[in-house]
XYZ file of N, CA and C in Angstrom:
321
model
N -12.360 -5.858 -23.847
C -13.474 -5.045 -22.849
C -12.957 -4.398 -21.158
N -13.059 -3.341 -21.050
C -12.393 -2.524 -20.070
C -13.169 -3.351 -19.004
N -11.622 -2.627 -17.901
C -11.831 -3.521 -16.728
C -12.387 -2.626 -15.916
N -13.307 -3.714 -15.145
C -14.272 -2.726 -14.232
C -13.490 -1.951 -13.263
N -14.195 -0.954 -12.805
C -14.061 0.159 -11.127
C -14.654 -0.184 -10.716
N -14.074 -0.424 -9.648
C -14.263 -1.609 -7.574
C -14.745 -0.084 -6.985
N -16.198 0.035 -7.578
C -16.677 1.391 -6.436
C -15.922 1.020 -4.648
N -15.377 1.658 -4.172
C -15.244 1.324 -2.162
C -14.463 0.101 -2.295
N -13.529 -0.390 -3.571
C -13.335 -1.677 -3.585
C -12.362 -1.324 -4.644
N -10.514 -0.986 -4.022
C -10.011 -0.545 -4.430
C -9.153 -1.939 -5.056
N -8.934 -2.164 -4.448
C -7.675 -3.501 -3.687
C -8.474 -4.466 -5.164
N -9.548 -4.124 -5.674
C -9.622 -6.203 -6.576
C -9.395 -4.382 -7.872
N -9.496 -3.062 -7.296
C -8.845 -2.714 -9.062
C -7.748 -2.502 -10.089
N -7.468 -3.124 -10.987
C -6.258 -3.543 -11.325
C -5.223 -1.515 -10.176
N -4.237 -1.651 -9.709
C -2.991 -1.016 -10.224
C -3.125 0.742 -11.101
N -2.974 0.023 -12.010
C -3.021 0.919 -13.455
C -4.243 1.363 -13.790
N -5.560 1.088 -13.495
C -6.920 1.224 -13.732
C -6.552 2.965 -11.828
N -6.421 2.376 -10.748
C -5.850 3.676 -10.041
C -5.464 4.984 -10.719
N -4.625 3.568 -10.804
C -3.074 5.216 -11.374
C -4.032 6.546 -12.617
N -5.115 5.887 -13.048
C -5.683 6.960 -14.711
C -6.527 7.749 -13.428
N -7.163 6.403 -12.831
C -7.613 7.756 -12.002
C -7.576 8.537 -10.321
N -6.751 8.413 -10.178
C -6.139 9.533 -8.972
C -6.388 10.425 -8.752
N -7.118 11.154 -8.331
C -7.535 12.447 -8.777
C -7.246 13.041 -6.955
N -6.189 14.415 -7.054
C -6.309 14.886 -5.749
C -5.339 14.275 -4.237
N -5.488 13.606 -4.569
C -4.187 12.457 -3.999
C -1.718 12.596 -4.533
N -2.076 12.779 -5.216
C -0.420 13.669 -5.555
C -0.086 13.185 -5.055
N -0.018 14.593 -4.370
C 1.044 15.468 -3.515
C 1.133 15.085 -1.558
N -0.161 14.019 -1.754
C 0.489 13.368 -1.151
C 1.115 11.854 -0.773
N 0.572 11.358 -1.575
C 2.209 9.905 -1.986
C 2.332 10.188 -2.883
N 2.799 11.599 -3.354
C 4.910 10.936 -2.806
C 5.191 11.312 -1.384
N 4.305 12.681 -1.176
C 4.779 12.413 0.653
C 5.362 11.426 0.868
N 4.390 10.427 1.101
C 4.750 9.152 2.189
C 6.017 8.661 1.236
N 5.941 8.538 0.241
C 7.430 7.798 -0.450
C 8.630 8.226 -0.958
N 8.712 9.966 -1.334
C 9.649 10.981 -0.573
C 10.046 10.066 0.362
N 9.542 9.609 1.506
C 9.535 9.352 3.433
C 10.445 8.211 3.565
N 9.462 6.755 2.118
C 9.836 5.714 2.912
C 10.975 5.602 1.605
N 11.465 6.033 1.176
C 12.547 5.956 0.246
C 13.738 6.422 1.141
N 13.937 8.068 1.330
C 14.933 8.700 1.803
C 14.769 7.654 3.095
N 13.977 7.368 3.692
C 14.459 6.224 5.262
C 15.659 5.443 5.451
N 16.397 6.167 6.263
C 17.201 4.503 6.373
C 17.421 3.348 7.900
N 18.494 2.476 7.218
C 18.290 1.407 8.523
C 18.735 2.344 9.627
N 17.861 2.335 10.255
C 18.386 2.837 12.294
C 17.593 4.167 12.455
N 16.739 4.943 11.624
C 16.139 5.212 11.856
C 15.441 6.093 12.249
N 14.726 6.200 13.720
C 13.158 6.047 13.441
C 11.930 5.815 12.028
N 10.865 5.328 12.547
C 9.994 4.591 11.067
C 8.856 5.887 11.840
N 8.494 6.449 10.789
C 7.174 7.111 10.515
C 6.181 6.638 10.140
N 4.972 6.674 11.433
C 3.223 6.152 10.984
C 2.660 7.291 10.456
N 2.034 7.030 9.890
C 0.687 7.801 9.105
C -0.767 7.138 9.262
N -2.044 8.039 9.369
C -2.791 7.570 10.145
C -3.924 7.809 9.088
N -3.805 7.432 8.440
C -5.473 8.330 7.116
C -6.083 7.932 7.874
N -7.272 9.359 7.663
C -8.831 9.474 8.387
C -9.736 9.326 7.581
N -11.147 9.461 7.117
C -11.458 10.125 6.600
C -13.191 9.453 6.504
N -14.132 9.273 6.209
C -15.377 8.902 5.299
C -15.417 7.648 4.924
N -15.600 6.980 4.237
C -16.261 5.847 3.554
C -16.044 6.337 1.934
N -15.082 5.250 0.851
C -14.203 6.392 -0.383
C -14.402 7.250 -0.279
N -13.297 7.966 0.617
C -13.111 9.605 0.015
C -11.329 9.022 -0.269
N -10.398 7.255 -0.226
C -9.260 6.990 -0.779
C -8.472 6.867 -0.043
N -9.023 6.345 0.566
C -7.588 6.513 2.179
C -7.567 4.558 0.967
N -7.788 3.503 0.568
C -7.495 1.813 0.637
C -7.058 2.851 -0.868
N -7.374 3.190 -1.461
C -6.907 4.153 -3.130
C -5.371 3.957 -3.161
N -4.979 4.521 -2.047
C -3.477 5.741 -1.796
C -3.455 4.219 -1.042
N -2.980 3.489 -0.456
C -2.342 2.032 0.265
C -2.318 1.028 -1.360
N -3.430 1.135 -1.583
C -2.836 0.428 -2.639
C -1.551 0.568 -4.093
N -1.971 2.203 -4.426
C -1.329 2.593 -4.770
C 0.408 2.915 -4.290
N 0.539 3.056 -3.212
C 1.876 3.126 -2.451
C 2.404 1.278 -2.768
N 1.294 0.742 -1.906
C 2.412 -0.946 -2.477
C 2.304 -1.545 -4.249
N 1.404 -0.691 -4.711
C 2.387 -0.671 -6.341
C 3.128 -0.145 -6.663
N 3.299 1.607 -6.006
C 4.576 1.856 -6.773
C 6.322 1.567 -5.631
N 5.670 0.628 -4.671
C 7.359 0.247 -4.595
C 7.021 -1.034 -4.552
N 6.481 -1.417 -5.089
C 6.675 -2.693 -5.702
C 7.681 -2.893 -7.455
N 7.241 -1.626 -8.225
C 8.269 -1.119 -8.442
C 8.796 -0.541 -9.087
N 9.386 -0.126 -7.791
C 10.041 0.688 -7.859
C 11.526 0.076 -7.510
N 12.255 0.059 -7.765
C 13.732 -0.832 -7.278
C 13.959 -0.223 -5.751
N 14.400 0.891 -6.266
C 15.192 1.738 -4.407
C 14.696 1.118 -3.536
N 13.173 1.023 -3.722
C 12.114 0.823 -2.105
C 11.967 -0.981 -2.282
N 12.309 -1.046 -3.086
C 11.641 -2.320 -2.828
C 12.393 -3.295 -2.099
N 13.935 -3.048 -2.249
C 15.426 -3.178 -1.637
C 15.193 -2.472 0.001
N 13.807 -1.657 0.329
C 13.911 -0.897 2.120
C 12.694 -1.705 2.556
N 11.887 -1.818 1.634
C 10.859 -2.332 1.833
C 9.611 -3.372 1.113
N 8.674 -3.722 1.921
C 8.061 -5.684 1.319
C 6.851 -5.049 2.246
N 5.905 -5.070 0.683
C 4.422 -4.623 1.804
C 4.210 -5.756 2.484
N 2.988 -6.039 2.758
C 2.846 -6.519 3.373
C 1.020 -6.525 3.574
N -0.378 -7.045 3.117
C -1.354 -6.119 3.033
C -2.001 -7.073 3.308
N -2.894 -7.130 4.022
C -3.905 -7.771 5.204
C -5.787 -7.859 3.748
N -6.280 -8.105 3.870
C -7.402 -8.441 4.055
C -8.299 -7.132 5.620
N -9.347 -7.056 4.827
C -10.235 -6.048 5.661
C -10.700 -6.669 6.972
N -11.127 -7.985 6.526
C -11.948 -8.746 8.253
C -10.042 -9.255 8.273
N -9.184 -9.427 8.711
C -7.876 -10.099 9.402
C -7.825 -9.321 11.111
N -8.855 -9.410 10.922
C -8.876 -9.460 12.826
C -8.491 -10.968 13.459
N -7.396 -11.763 13.103
C -7.324 -13.260 13.894
C -5.669 -12.950 13.952
N -5.335 -12.759 13.375
C -3.507 -11.973 12.775
C -3.315 -10.846 13.348
N -2.540 -11.985 14.069
C -1.703 -11.044 15.970
C -0.617 -10.836 15.531
N 0.527 -11.795 14.598
C 1.899 -12.165 14.697
C 2.407 -12.644 13.894
N 3.435 -12.354 13.294
C 3.546 -12.402 12.287
C 3.708 -14.279 11.472
N 3.567 -15.020 12.869
C 3.114 -16.175 11.873
C 2.124 -16.916 12.448
N 0.826 -15.867 12.573
C -0.148 -16.247 11.673
C -1.055 -16.066 9.736
N 0.119 -15.501 9.564
C -0.209 -15.002 8.569
C 1.343 -16.362 7.160
N 0.278 -16.965 6.294
C 0.874 -18.037 6.012
C 1.827 -17.111 4.523
N 0.942 -15.763 4.531
C 2.207 -14.655 3.617
C 3.009 -14.569 3.760
N 3.495 -13.279 5.119
C 4.421 -12.738 5.253
C 5.681 -14.025 6.160
N 5.329 -15.342 6.110
C 5.993 -16.112 7.119
C 7.575 -16.209 5.525
N 6.052 -16.745 4.582
C 6.358 -17.459 2.536
C 7.830 -14.943 2.255
N 6.559 -15.048 1.984
C 7.166 -13.503 2.296
C 9.166 -13.367 2.573
N 9.267 -14.041 3.810
C 10.082 -14.091 5.006
C 11.622 -14.907 4.532
N 10.731 -15.955 3.776
C 11.491 -17.103 2.985
C 12.293 -17.224 2.398
N 11.652 -16.116 0.903
C 12.718 -15.594 0.182
C 13.643 -14.171 0.782
N 13.662 -14.644 0.587
C 15.594 -13.935 1.879
C 16.695 -13.978 1.985
């Protein structure tokens, strides 16, 4: 049975399916991943602000960045993606998120 594509909910769609339906964002995805890969400790960190109307692919892009970062041995050594729920307004510090505290215990 095919996996459903969740419109407006890419975080509930498998990364493999998102990879298959990615259109027009591969160059942006590669640019961000390239900058993450070439970052060196001690250098300033680049920030990105994704702006656009609902459904344009902002969350899809973030899910794919997370997926490719976890899949890449090089990126995994430098970065640990953290995903918050869209309505996680009560998280104001690392201690407020059990997933962050548990992830730091693994290192």
